[in-house]
Structures are given as structure tokens and as C-alpha cells.
């Protein structure tokens, strides 16, 4: 078994050899990733079922298909993304070659959480590989089924000189973070995000931190309660609520609350049946520790829907809480479970103030028939991403950057944003070794006339003849 | 002690947190939405433009006092560059502020998907002493254009410019949204205890680590424009005088106190023999026989750096220059030869008018030499052969790269300016500044109706559900809709 030092050494040497630079190498690795997903689909689904009791449907749409789509997108666009990008020149540089070259950083560390353990491994991995980096992957030790596959099966598909999996818990991760990486990509909690960034600071390593928070969900009086309930419930209880972009709590008027409750009950029954514990479409809490944490939150406010739990099964029913206080735990920490508190406000303004008093969330939702209301909510708040009249659909578009702001994170990825995140954008200007006479203007002894000529040459060239 | 605008009492130095009020005031202004409209931002930018033209003499005087900078260098590398940046931002503000539409898939076709650029909020800009106007105002333009409120902490070492900025900026900019805070390392440390929404730092890697560590406590994103030793490879196949002109100008500009100046030359022993007389020729042409009397050569910023540089003159052998004058913080344009890799002049960023020539036996040896060291902010390669230039480009990494010239590339706002590895993270100039100081918010606006279309995604799931959804999510290239 390699030590961390040996692993780092091996990957650094491979990177220095230039192995990962050619497009062919990167494409071969990406195609291999695609084969990994196809060859092992049943095993991946089993692992997700074992870790989170994820249904085949949820595994497919939120883990396997998304990962496959990213692989395909990268393969299709690799050459285009890798191309040098020519830029506008001024008069002085008209005859020169000015462009931005995207280069890999070198050795990238990707730290993955347990809630979407395949997606949150593969999507960043695709970006890092497409950009030409070598990668050390640290999967979550909490989602043990997937950890095993990533440690034992994934390496067979990738070039071992350029890719390694390192296992362990907080202690081993701490050791890993003492090493010098050229980029660190972390998905997890803000608390650990600070630790990662502090470790990165010691080596001046740039980071992308995909963190979390409490994602507000504003529901206007002007809406159809059943439509809203369907949408909110689906995104809340998907993956048993263990989603960083799930609606965390609802803000609505007392009147709206009265209309929402029966609609939410109706949606829950429709989705999961009268006894959700028997539904194949509802997952489970990842482990005892989180189960107990969530069980504790059920004591906040009043249970209006659900509230049943089963410890042996890590089962928590799709739950809605009402009459919660802002100071109670359920409104203080990110819920990350199938519990939805409804918080009443008296106006849109009050909702906006409530939201803006708190940390910037990863996602923000606003439901209303009035596009003006939706746009107002968008204009007067800040968040990683925003969706009007739906849940986290914005995440499924690789043409949109996925990332947080403030306490919910820094940096972004998905699609081309991944490639750019894992690349250094190098400014290049290639000039002629000749035509030195032209440079005479810039050399001392300085004269006002020379300055005037130089300043003119610095003007952006709008000349279309050249 | 913080300097506040006219009409407000300066804070007492006994105040435990001298910045509390300033930070709170700016946050309140940001929360009020004041900086969001394009009109407000444009007005601030126009005011900055007026400051640069109306107070040009004052700025030139300050730069002359701090660094003995000639009016030419002040214009070329500070004032005009900032003026151009202001004009560029004004010209493009509306375009930059526009939502950027994004491609949709089948599911989201009937909605509106776009990326919205939003200000972070309260930005801290910490600037150094070597280009104290440029490195304060260029980032400031970006931060303002992006709609942020800004605290600027100019360098306490370039005292003339510090004074002028502290006096002038509050007169031109809206004081509820902008503040200048003064002080040394201790005050900066106190300032860094506050939470900012973005920190933009230009300075040394050593201090860059301190800044990033402080930022980590608040999960504040940072842009760090740092430094390093910028290699300058000179091929055998070149015209020595042309190369000497270009290298000398960029080395001795601002008395070598430039983060992107060529720090040392790598060349063959034969090339070194041809370069030396050419460098002497260039230096004499630029600065005369007695450079200390040339109005076109600057001075070292202060005694501390003068002594540091004087120490470096003991490395290797002085081939050109080497004269110093302590009373004047003067160091002659100098070239060193026979330096060892272990000597101080090859260990730290020189940041002065001293150019060591290091001999290598081949291009490969030069590339290995470069790659053994930290990634620099800039890298230069001189050769008549574009193949050689491209080879150096391909086999190395650096913030930016200049083929057959020095740091001219940073005068193109269409090129991103920033480091990599030890030389920094993030980038700015032109639109890159606007993007650096903006949060790129992913937005999707869907219809509140048409719920029937969503049915396929809800449980209970049928055998066909997965396939349909995967198809709908993946189908971005559907041209029928």
C-alpha cells in the first residue's frame, strides 16, 4: 500500500512528464470513465441503495445519468475547450499573437461527501481530467458502499500513474491536506470548508468550495398550492432531504400556510403512499448519527405532517413542521433531512429581510404566479443559484455555473465551468524578434512626443482593415 | 488611525476596533442597494476619471517623491493605464452587467435560464508600494464597476501616494460606499479580522499566505497577485542588441521594482559574452554615462530595500554597474555574472535594478532549471525561432508569458493578469476585473403553470420514468424547440 508521499510523488512525476497534456490521453481517460459507469451500473445502484436506500430512479437521474452526461459533454467539447483563445489587440500589438492558453494546474485533490457520492466524485473528476490534471480522490468514508467501488473498481479504469484514491476519515484527510496540491476541490460543510481553505493557504493552493446553508423557499399568496406543494415536496424529500440545494424551509403568509398543508399532505401521499416507510421511492438517512440529529429536530415547533421515525431502519417520514421559532435548532443548522419547516411572514418584504439577515445560501427559491414577485425576490437577495417556480432544476443545466457565495462557497463548476475551474488561464503575447526600430519610441531618454506615440499605440485597435 | 472623509471625526487610536464604524457604514450602504444601478457605478467611475485628469500633477509629484518616477513612467505605467481602465469600464459597463443567457434542455426549454452577475458586497483592496496608483485604482475600477462597496488599504511605504489617495479619493467618490484605511502590518491585521466579501491583495507570497488564512476564517474568496523570480531565457539564435534593449528596458523600468520584470537571464556562455556589451550599450543609451544623473531612472523605495539590494551585489561578480549611493537610495543598473543558484540573488525575488545572468548548456537545461522552481508570475523567452519560443511556452507554467519582449502583455486589457502556484491565484484587468469582483449567480425562471409536464418526474416511478427524464435532461441540442 502506497503512502501518501509515494502517491504524491508518482502523480507529480507523471504530470511533469507531460503525459496528461495531449487531448488523446484525456479523451481516453474520459471514455474510460464512461465505460466505468456503463459496465458497473448494477453495482453502482446497489451501492447507492445500500448507503442511502436510493431508488433506481433517483440513482439514475441524479447520479449515473448526470455523470454520464458530463463525460459525454467533455468528450464532445474537449478540443474546443483546449484551444488557445485569441484576444483583441491594440495598435502596438497588431502584428503579434495574443491569446489565452488554458493549462492544467498539476495535482488536484477532490474531496467528496456522502450524499451524492457518485455524482460529486465524477462530475469534478471529469473537469479535472479534461483540463489535463492528475487527481487524488478522497471519497467519503460515510457512504461505505460507494467508497468501496471508488477505491477498488474506478482505479482499474484510469491510468494509475495519474490517478489515485486515498481512503480515510478526518484524520487521514488532515494528513492529506498537509501535502501540497495545485488545486483543491471540496464539497461539504462550511465548517470543514474553513479548515480546507486554511490548509490550502499554507501552500497558496487555490480552492473551489461547494458548501451549504439553509436554502429559503418563498411561497407567494398568488400561486396554486397543489402545484407548489408538488414541486417543493419533490425537491425536499428527494434523496430523503440529503441534498445541499434542497429547499430547507418555506416562508409564506399564515393564509398560504393553511392552504399549503393539505396540499403537501396530498403530494406526500401521492408520492410515497399512505405508509411512506414501505415506499420503494423514499430513501433512508445515511447513518445513526444523522438520524439522531434529525430526530432531535422533530422536537422543534409542531409536527403538522409525518414525524414518524424508525431507528433500526434510519427511517424518518416526510415531515412538515409549523410554529417554529427562528432560534430553534431546526432554523439554525442546515436540516439535510426529510423535514420541512414552514415559517410565516406577513409580506414579501419581511421574507426578504428574513433571508438577508442570514448567511447567503447555496440556493434560493421563489414561487409565485407573478413573475414580478419572482424577479423581485431574485433582485433583492443573493445566493449561489436561484430558481423561480421550481426546485433545483438549475443544477441540471451544464450551461449554468454551479457554486455558492459567501458561507455557501466559492468557485463554480459543471460543464465548461469545470474545465475552466481546473485550468490556469495563461496570458500569452508572442512578438517578433525583429522590427526593433518600432520599439525606439518606448526607450529612454523619454520625450513628450514619444509618450504621445506610445499612448496612441496602446489604444484598442478598432481598425477593421488589419 | 483611520482616515475618514471631511466632516467626520478621526477615530482615536485607543479605540479597540478602529474599523468597526467604517465597515458597518459601508455594509449598510451596500444593503441599501445604492451601488446596484448602472448610473451610480458609472458616476463613480467618471469621478475616478476626473481624479486622474484633474489631479495628475499631484499624482505625478507623489510618485516622483516615493520612487523618483519620471513623468513618462508615471503616465505610461500608472496614470494612463488607470485612465484607460476607467474608460473601458465605462464603455462596457452595460454589456458586462447584462444577464448571460444559458442553453436549456428539454425540461427547461420553456423557462428562462441565465447567469446574473452580482456584486459580492464589501471588498477589501490591499495595494503595494511599487505601482501605488495603478495597483490601487485598477482593482478599484473593477470592484466599483461590479457594484461593490470598497475599503482600500494603500501601502504605508509609498507615503506620498498614500497621502494623496487618502486625501483625494474621499473627495471624488461617494463616501458612504468607499473608504481609505491607513496603517502598517498591525492595522492591516486588525482590518483582516473583519468579514469581507472579497479580498484583493497585491504583494509578496509570504503575506499572501497570511491574507488567505485570514480570509479562510470567514470563507472570503480572494485574489492574490503575488510574485516570484521571472525567468528570461535568451536563445543563441537572436540579435543580442535587440534582446538587450528589450530586457534592459523591462528590467530597469521603475528601478526594477516590478512584479513582472525579468528577474534573471538564462543563456549559454557564448550568448552571455555577446549580451554583456549589448546590455552595457543599452544602459548607456537609456540612462547616459552616469545613470545617477538621468531623470529617467528611479530610486529604491526606502533604506530597508536599498540595504537588501546592496547585499545582493555581493553575489557572483559585477559585470556592469554596481555603483550605489545610500543618501540617494540609488543603485546603478547592474548586471551580475557567475552567480550560484544557492546565493541570495537567486533565492529571493530581486525587485531592483540588478540582473543576474545564469549560464546553461541547452534549452532543456534552461527548462529544467525553470521547472525546478516555483511557478513565476511572468516568463520570457527570446529567440528568432518561433519554435524555440513555443517550446519554452509549452514546457513551463507561469502567470503570463512574453515571447521576444517583456511585460507588454499586461497593457492589453483583453488578457487576464494573474499568477499561478506561488505567484498567485485569480486574475483581473478589463472584463476579468468585473468578473473577479462579481458572483456569477445561476438563475432559472420557470412557469408556475404547466404542472402536467412535471408529472413524469414524480413518484411512484414506472419503468419508463428514468429513460424519459434522462433524455429530457440530456437533450440540450434539440433544435426543434
mmCIF file of C-alpha atoms in Angstrom, chain A residues 15 21 41 45 55-58 60-62 65-66 69 73 76 85 87-90 92-93 96 98-101 103-106 180 182 190-191 193-195 197-198 200-207 209 211 224 226-228 230-231 234-235 238 270-272 281 359-360 364 368-370 374-375 377-391 393-394 396-410 412 417 420 423-436 439-448 450-451 454-455 458-460 462, chain B residues 30 36 56 70-73 75-76 80-81 84 88 91-92 99-105 107-108 112-116 118-121 195 197 205-206 208-210 212-213 215-222 224 226 239 241-243 245-246 249-250 253 285-287 295-296 374-375 379 383-385 389-390 392-406 408-409 411-425 427 432 439-451 454-462 465-467 469-470 473-474 476-477:
data_model
loop_
_atom_site.group_PDB
_atom_site.id
_atom_site.type_symbol
_atom_site.label_atom_id
_atom_site.label_comp_id
_atom_site.label_asym_id
_atom_site.label_seq_id
_atom_site.Cartn_x
_atom_site.Cartn_y
_atom_site.Cartn_z
ATOM 1 C CA UNK A 15 2.374 15.203 -14.538
ATOM 2 C CA UNK A 21 -1.296 17.109 -21.771
ATOM 3 C CA UNK A 41 -24.292 0.280 -13.328
ATOM 4 C CA UNK A 45 -27.047 1.231 -7.992
ATOM 5 C CA UNK A 55 -34.218 4.032 -5.652
ATOM 6 C CA UNK A 56 -33.014 3.021 -9.101
ATOM 7 C CA UNK A 57 -34.833 6.062 -10.450
ATOM 8 C CA UNK A 58 -33.050 8.519 -8.185
ATOM 9 C CA UNK A 60 -30.216 7.083 -12.478
ATOM 10 C CA UNK A 61 -31.342 10.683 -12.748
ATOM 11 C CA UNK A 62 -29.253 12.281 -10.028
ATOM 12 C CA UNK A 65 -27.103 9.871 -15.901
ATOM 13 C CA UNK A 66 -25.726 13.218 -14.756
ATOM 14 C CA UNK A 69 -23.848 13.441 -19.440
ATOM 15 C CA UNK A 73 -20.197 16.783 -22.861
ATOM 16 C CA UNK A 76 -17.663 16.380 -27.349
ATOM 17 C CA UNK A 85 -8.330 31.786 -27.235
ATOM 18 C CA UNK A 87 -7.857 38.148 -27.855
ATOM 19 C CA UNK A 88 -8.292 41.695 -29.016
ATOM 20 C CA UNK A 89 -5.091 43.630 -29.573
ATOM 21 C CA UNK A 90 -4.098 47.257 -29.613
ATOM 22 C CA UNK A 92 1.197 48.250 -30.714
ATOM 23 C CA UNK A 93 0.475 44.528 -30.782
ATOM 24 C CA UNK A 96 1.650 39.931 -32.622
ATOM 25 C CA UNK A 98 -2.056 37.437 -28.267
ATOM 26 C CA UNK A 99 -4.031 34.620 -26.721
ATOM 27 C CA UNK A 100 -5.097 32.890 -23.529
ATOM 28 C CA UNK A 101 -3.823 29.361 -23.093
ATOM 29 C CA UNK A 103 -3.146 24.833 -18.793
ATOM 30 C CA UNK A 104 -3.690 22.185 -16.123
ATOM 31 C CA UNK A 105 -2.714 23.196 -12.621
ATOM 32 C CA UNK A 106 -0.986 19.899 -11.950
ATOM 33 C CA UNK A 180 0.953 20.464 -1.379
ATOM 34 C CA UNK A 182 -2.076 22.610 -7.074
ATOM 35 C CA UNK A 190 -18.930 25.347 5.711
ATOM 36 C CA UNK A 191 -17.248 24.320 8.950
ATOM 37 C CA UNK A 193 -14.634 24.294 4.229
ATOM 38 C CA UNK A 194 -12.825 26.732 6.512
ATOM 39 C CA UNK A 195 -10.410 24.019 7.590
ATOM 40 C CA UNK A 197 -9.136 26.704 2.943
ATOM 41 C CA UNK A 198 -6.845 27.330 5.901
ATOM 42 C CA UNK A 200 -4.707 25.426 1.329
ATOM 43 C CA UNK A 201 -3.481 28.863 2.415
ATOM 44 C CA UNK A 202 -0.255 27.325 3.726
ATOM 45 C CA UNK A 203 0.682 26.329 0.194
ATOM 46 C CA UNK A 204 -1.142 29.108 -1.678
ATOM 47 C CA UNK A 205 -3.319 26.442 -3.248
ATOM 48 C CA UNK A 206 -6.437 27.758 -4.992
ATOM 49 C CA UNK A 207 -9.706 26.131 -3.944
ATOM 50 C CA UNK A 209 -15.538 25.059 -2.016
ATOM 51 C CA UNK A 211 -20.618 24.201 0.768
ATOM 52 C CA UNK A 224 -51.635 27.291 -6.907
ATOM 53 C CA UNK A 226 -51.037 21.976 -5.118
ATOM 54 C CA UNK A 227 -48.560 22.825 -7.872
ATOM 55 C CA UNK A 228 -46.244 24.453 -5.362
ATOM 56 C CA UNK A 230 -45.780 19.020 -5.597
ATOM 57 C CA UNK A 231 -42.655 20.871 -6.582
ATOM 58 C CA UNK A 234 -40.364 16.508 -4.547
ATOM 59 C CA UNK A 235 -37.222 18.565 -4.158
ATOM 60 C CA UNK A 238 -35.627 13.647 -2.914
ATOM 61 C CA UNK A 270 -49.296 10.651 -3.815
ATOM 62 C CA UNK A 271 -45.512 10.232 -3.996
ATOM 63 C CA UNK A 272 -44.885 7.800 -1.143
ATOM 64 C CA UNK A 281 -39.197 5.569 -3.716
ATOM 65 C CA UNK A 359 -25.913 33.719 5.553
ATOM 66 C CA UNK A 360 -26.057 33.636 1.766
ATOM 67 C CA UNK A 364 -32.929 30.222 -3.219
ATOM 68 C CA UNK A 368 -45.461 32.881 -7.492
ATOM 69 C CA UNK A 369 -47.794 33.259 -10.440
ATOM 70 C CA UNK A 370 -46.479 36.786 -10.684
ATOM 71 C CA UNK A 374 -40.202 36.196 -8.560
ATOM 72 C CA UNK A 375 -37.941 38.809 -10.142
ATOM 73 C CA UNK A 377 -37.015 38.119 -4.857
ATOM 74 C CA UNK A 378 -34.161 37.490 -7.267
ATOM 75 C CA UNK A 379 -33.129 41.135 -7.399
ATOM 76 C CA UNK A 380 -33.135 41.778 -3.659
ATOM 77 C CA UNK A 381 -31.313 38.683 -2.399
ATOM 78 C CA UNK A 382 -28.103 36.804 -3.076
ATOM 79 C CA UNK A 383 -27.458 33.067 -3.335
ATOM 80 C CA UNK A 384 -25.328 30.564 -5.213
ATOM 81 C CA UNK A 385 -28.188 29.775 -7.580
ATOM 82 C CA UNK A 386 -31.828 30.719 -7.932
ATOM 83 C CA UNK A 387 -34.897 29.055 -9.323
ATOM 84 C CA UNK A 388 -38.284 30.617 -9.787
ATOM 85 C CA UNK A 389 -41.264 28.293 -9.504
ATOM 86 C CA UNK A 390 -39.278 25.121 -9.101
ATOM 87 C CA UNK A 391 -36.599 23.392 -7.128
ATOM 88 C CA UNK A 393 -33.587 22.143 -11.817
ATOM 89 C CA UNK A 394 -30.964 24.811 -12.471
ATOM 90 C CA UNK A 396 -29.189 20.011 -14.344
ATOM 91 C CA UNK A 397 -28.116 22.578 -16.915
ATOM 92 C CA UNK A 398 -24.374 22.327 -17.535
ATOM 93 C CA UNK A 399 -24.636 25.717 -19.216
ATOM 94 C CA UNK A 400 -25.210 27.266 -15.783
ATOM 95 C CA UNK A 401 -22.361 27.555 -13.259
ATOM 96 C CA UNK A 402 -22.943 25.598 -10.072
ATOM 97 C CA UNK A 403 -21.456 27.106 -6.944
ATOM 98 C CA UNK A 404 -22.075 29.064 -3.788
ATOM 99 C CA UNK A 405 -21.414 32.564 -2.482
ATOM 100 C CA UNK A 406 -20.422 33.756 0.964
ATOM 101 C CA UNK A 407 -20.796 30.941 3.508
ATOM 102 C CA UNK A 408 -22.238 28.623 0.861
ATOM 103 C CA UNK A 409 -18.971 28.517 -1.036
ATOM 104 C CA UNK A 410 -16.632 29.920 -3.666
ATOM 105 C CA UNK A 412 -18.183 27.066 -9.644
ATOM 106 C CA UNK A 417 -17.155 25.793 -15.922
ATOM 107 C CA UNK A 420 -12.160 26.431 -16.606
ATOM 108 C CA UNK A 423 -7.310 25.268 -15.649
ATOM 109 C CA UNK A 424 -4.882 28.109 -15.256
ATOM 110 C CA UNK A 425 -5.612 30.773 -17.838
ATOM 111 C CA UNK A 426 -2.192 31.883 -19.014
ATOM 112 C CA UNK A 427 -1.888 35.223 -20.796
ATOM 113 C CA UNK A 428 0.451 34.926 -23.794
ATOM 114 C CA UNK A 429 1.907 37.561 -26.088
ATOM 115 C CA UNK A 430 4.285 36.432 -28.806
ATOM 116 C CA UNK A 431 6.087 39.229 -30.553
ATOM 117 C CA UNK A 432 8.513 39.417 -33.391
ATOM 118 C CA UNK A 433 12.238 39.393 -32.622
ATOM 119 C CA UNK A 434 12.649 41.926 -35.394
ATOM 120 C CA UNK A 435 11.250 45.379 -36.099
ATOM 121 C CA UNK A 436 13.201 46.786 -33.189
ATOM 122 C CA UNK A 439 10.291 49.955 -30.114
ATOM 123 C CA UNK A 440 12.558 53.018 -30.139
ATOM 124 C CA UNK A 441 9.623 55.154 -29.030
ATOM 125 C CA UNK A 442 9.444 53.487 -25.684
ATOM 126 C CA UNK A 443 13.082 53.688 -24.662
ATOM 127 C CA UNK A 444 14.677 56.463 -22.638
ATOM 128 C CA UNK A 445 15.661 59.219 -22.929
ATOM 129 C CA UNK A 446 11.925 59.903 -22.709
ATOM 130 C CA UNK A 447 10.299 62.740 -24.643
ATOM 131 C CA UNK A 448 6.696 64.001 -24.607
ATOM 132 C CA UNK A 450 7.405 59.580 -27.706
ATOM 133 C CA UNK A 451 4.847 59.340 -24.957
ATOM 134 C CA UNK A 454 3.114 55.192 -27.305
ATOM 135 C CA UNK A 455 -0.239 56.124 -25.837
ATOM 136 C CA UNK A 458 -1.935 51.424 -26.616
ATOM 137 C CA UNK A 459 -5.378 52.348 -27.898
ATOM 138 C CA UNK A 460 -7.642 49.457 -28.615
ATOM 139 C CA UNK A 462 -10.859 49.330 -33.909
ATOM 140 C CA UNK B 30 -24.441 48.134 0.242
ATOM 141 C CA UNK B 36 -26.559 48.422 -7.804
ATOM 142 C CA UNK B 56 -2.472 64.282 -12.478
ATOM 143 C CA UNK B 70 9.756 60.163 -14.186
ATOM 144 C CA UNK B 71 6.606 61.787 -15.546
ATOM 145 C CA UNK B 72 6.882 59.447 -18.525
ATOM 146 C CA UNK B 73 6.897 56.292 -16.374
ATOM 147 C CA UNK B 75 1.969 58.306 -17.183
ATOM 148 C CA UNK B 76 2.748 55.101 -19.026
ATOM 149 C CA UNK B 80 -2.782 56.471 -18.297
ATOM 150 C CA UNK B 81 -3.230 52.754 -17.672
ATOM 151 C CA UNK B 84 -7.798 53.513 -19.954
ATOM 152 C CA UNK B 88 -13.026 50.661 -20.790
ATOM 153 C CA UNK B 91 -17.773 51.918 -22.268
ATOM 154 C CA UNK B 92 -18.665 48.326 -21.444
ATOM 155 C CA UNK B 99 -27.565 38.680 -17.744
ATOM 156 C CA UNK B 100 -25.821 35.993 -19.821
ATOM 157 C CA UNK B 101 -28.347 33.576 -21.344
ATOM 158 C CA UNK B 102 -27.643 29.863 -20.965
ATOM 159 C CA UNK B 103 -28.592 26.898 -23.108
ATOM 160 C CA UNK B 104 -31.584 24.954 -21.823
ATOM 161 C CA UNK B 105 -32.582 21.313 -22.048
ATOM 162 C CA UNK B 107 -37.171 20.238 -19.325
ATOM 163 C CA UNK B 108 -36.252 23.870 -19.055
ATOM 164 C CA UNK B 112 -35.533 31.395 -18.867
ATOM 165 C CA UNK B 113 -32.004 30.348 -17.902
ATOM 166 C CA UNK B 114 -29.240 32.870 -17.397
ATOM 167 C CA UNK B 115 -26.234 33.808 -15.310
ATOM 168 C CA UNK B 116 -26.572 37.065 -13.416
ATOM 169 C CA UNK B 118 -23.972 40.361 -8.796
ATOM 170 C CA UNK B 119 -21.604 42.332 -6.565
ATOM 171 C CA UNK B 120 -20.170 40.402 -3.634
ATOM 172 C CA UNK B 121 -20.755 43.252 -1.216
ATOM 173 C CA UNK B 195 -15.516 39.801 7.381
ATOM 174 C CA UNK B 197 -16.946 39.509 0.775
ATOM 175 C CA UNK B 205 3.747 35.301 -1.373
ATOM 176 C CA UNK B 206 4.654 35.350 2.318
ATOM 177 C CA UNK B 208 -0.377 36.292 0.599
ATOM 178 C CA UNK B 209 -0.496 33.210 2.819
ATOM 179 C CA UNK B 210 -1.389 35.332 5.818
ATOM 180 C CA UNK B 212 -5.619 33.741 2.627
ATOM 181 C CA UNK B 213 -5.503 32.230 6.106
ATOM 182 C CA UNK B 215 -9.881 35.015 4.635
ATOM 183 C CA UNK B 216 -10.442 31.314 5.359
ATOM 184 C CA UNK B 217 -11.913 32.189 8.773
ATOM 185 C CA UNK B 218 -14.791 33.942 7.043
ATOM 186 C CA UNK B 219 -14.872 31.859 3.848
ATOM 187 C CA UNK B 220 -13.970 35.010 1.937
ATOM 188 C CA UNK B 221 -12.834 34.455 -1.660
ATOM 189 C CA UNK B 222 -9.510 36.041 -2.518
ATOM 190 C CA UNK B 224 -3.790 37.194 -4.719
ATOM 191 C CA UNK B 226 1.933 37.794 -5.767
ATOM 192 C CA UNK B 239 20.155 39.530 -32.154
ATOM 193 C CA UNK B 241 21.330 44.184 -29.167
ATOM 194 C CA UNK B 242 17.598 43.806 -29.761
ATOM 195 C CA UNK B 243 17.327 41.414 -26.846
ATOM 196 C CA UNK B 245 17.318 46.664 -25.381
ATOM 197 C CA UNK B 246 14.132 44.834 -24.531
ATOM 198 C CA UNK B 249 14.125 48.358 -20.505
ATOM 199 C CA UNK B 250 11.814 45.980 -18.709
ATOM 200 C CA UNK B 253 11.828 50.290 -15.550
ATOM 201 C CA UNK B 285 21.807 54.691 -24.370
ATOM 202 C CA UNK B 286 18.900 54.779 -21.903
ATOM 203 C CA UNK B 287 20.489 56.385 -18.875
ATOM 204 C CA UNK B 295 15.955 61.903 -14.983
ATOM 205 C CA UNK B 296 14.688 58.631 -16.432
ATOM 206 C CA UNK B 374 8.202 27.958 -8.056
ATOM 207 C CA UNK B 375 5.860 28.964 -10.874
ATOM 208 C CA UNK B 379 8.136 34.085 -18.068
ATOM 209 C CA UNK B 383 14.604 33.677 -29.939
ATOM 210 C CA UNK B 384 14.443 34.243 -33.667
ATOM 211 C CA UNK B 385 12.932 30.779 -33.838
ATOM 212 C CA UNK B 389 9.671 30.263 -28.109
ATOM 213 C CA UNK B 390 6.722 27.902 -28.362
ATOM 214 C CA UNK B 392 9.508 27.162 -23.775
ATOM 215 C CA UNK B 393 5.839 28.154 -23.557
ATOM 216 C CA UNK B 394 4.708 24.542 -23.759
ATOM 217 C CA UNK B 395 7.170 23.064 -21.291
ATOM 218 C CA UNK B 396 6.691 25.588 -18.490
ATOM 219 C CA UNK B 397 3.963 27.275 -16.471
ATOM 220 C CA UNK B 398 3.654 30.889 -15.336
ATOM 221 C CA UNK B 399 1.054 33.578 -14.736
ATOM 222 C CA UNK B 400 1.760 35.167 -18.095
ATOM 223 C CA UNK B 401 4.222 34.674 -20.930
ATOM 224 C CA UNK B 402 6.063 37.063 -23.226
ATOM 225 C CA UNK B 403 7.798 35.878 -26.370
ATOM 226 C CA UNK B 404 10.542 38.218 -27.573
ATOM 227 C CA UNK B 405 9.549 41.019 -25.266
ATOM 228 C CA UNK B 406 8.917 41.933 -21.674
ATOM 229 C CA UNK B 408 3.904 44.422 -22.650
ATOM 230 C CA UNK B 409 1.139 41.814 -22.369
ATOM 231 C CA UNK B 411 -1.176 46.546 -21.192
ATOM 232 C CA UNK B 412 -3.754 44.501 -23.127
ATOM 233 C CA UNK B 413 -6.967 44.502 -21.066
ATOM 234 C CA UNK B 414 -8.167 41.586 -23.175
ATOM 235 C CA UNK B 415 -5.556 39.387 -21.466
ATOM 236 C CA UNK B 416 -6.108 38.218 -17.877
ATOM 237 C CA UNK B 417 -3.441 39.367 -15.445
ATOM 238 C CA UNK B 418 -2.682 36.978 -12.612
ATOM 239 C CA UNK B 419 -0.361 34.350 -11.203
ATOM 240 C CA UNK B 420 -0.340 30.601 -10.697
ATOM 241 C CA UNK B 421 1.015 28.495 -7.878
ATOM 242 C CA UNK B 422 3.259 30.607 -5.671
ATOM 243 C CA UNK B 423 2.799 33.664 -7.867
ATOM 244 C CA UNK B 424 -0.883 33.919 -7.061
ATOM 245 C CA UNK B 425 -4.488 32.987 -7.787
ATOM 246 C CA UNK B 427 -6.897 37.444 -12.316
ATOM 247 C CA UNK B 432 -11.655 39.990 -15.956
ATOM 248 C CA UNK B 439 -20.691 36.497 -8.064
ATOM 249 C CA UNK B 440 -21.977 34.588 -11.069
ATOM 250 C CA UNK B 441 -25.458 33.533 -9.993
ATOM 251 C CA UNK B 442 -27.134 30.716 -11.898
ATOM 252 C CA UNK B 443 -30.814 31.588 -12.484
ATOM 253 C CA UNK B 444 -33.681 29.569 -13.825
ATOM 254 C CA UNK B 445 -37.161 31.049 -14.072
ATOM 255 C CA UNK B 446 -39.846 28.521 -14.785
ATOM 256 C CA UNK B 447 -43.540 28.816 -15.318
ATOM 257 C CA UNK B 448 -45.830 28.475 -12.333
ATOM 258 C CA UNK B 449 -48.266 26.536 -14.510
ATOM 259 C CA UNK B 450 -47.954 23.624 -16.886
ATOM 260 C CA UNK B 451 -47.681 21.257 -13.945
ATOM 261 C CA UNK B 454 -43.684 17.815 -14.496
ATOM 262 C CA UNK B 455 -45.720 14.678 -13.835
ATOM 263 C CA UNK B 456 -43.116 12.327 -15.252
ATOM 264 C CA UNK B 457 -40.616 13.229 -12.587
ATOM 265 C CA UNK B 458 -42.840 12.457 -9.573
ATOM 266 C CA UNK B 459 -43.019 9.127 -7.775
ATOM 267 C CA UNK B 460 -44.304 6.468 -7.915
ATOM 268 C CA UNK B 461 -41.834 5.664 -10.668
ATOM 269 C CA UNK B 462 -42.599 3.441 -13.618
ATOM 270 C CA UNK B 465 -39.583 7.162 -15.956
ATOM 271 C CA UNK B 466 -35.789 7.017 -15.813
ATOM 272 C CA UNK B 467 -35.284 6.915 -19.524
ATOM 273 C CA UNK B 469 -36.072 12.039 -17.671
ATOM 274 C CA UNK B 470 -32.509 11.236 -18.708
ATOM 275 C CA UNK B 473 -32.210 16.371 -19.203
ATOM 276 C CA UNK B 474 -29.594 15.439 -21.731
ATOM 277 C CA UNK B 476 -29.600 20.270 -24.958
ATOM 278 C CA UNK B 477 -29.039 20.165 -28.654
#
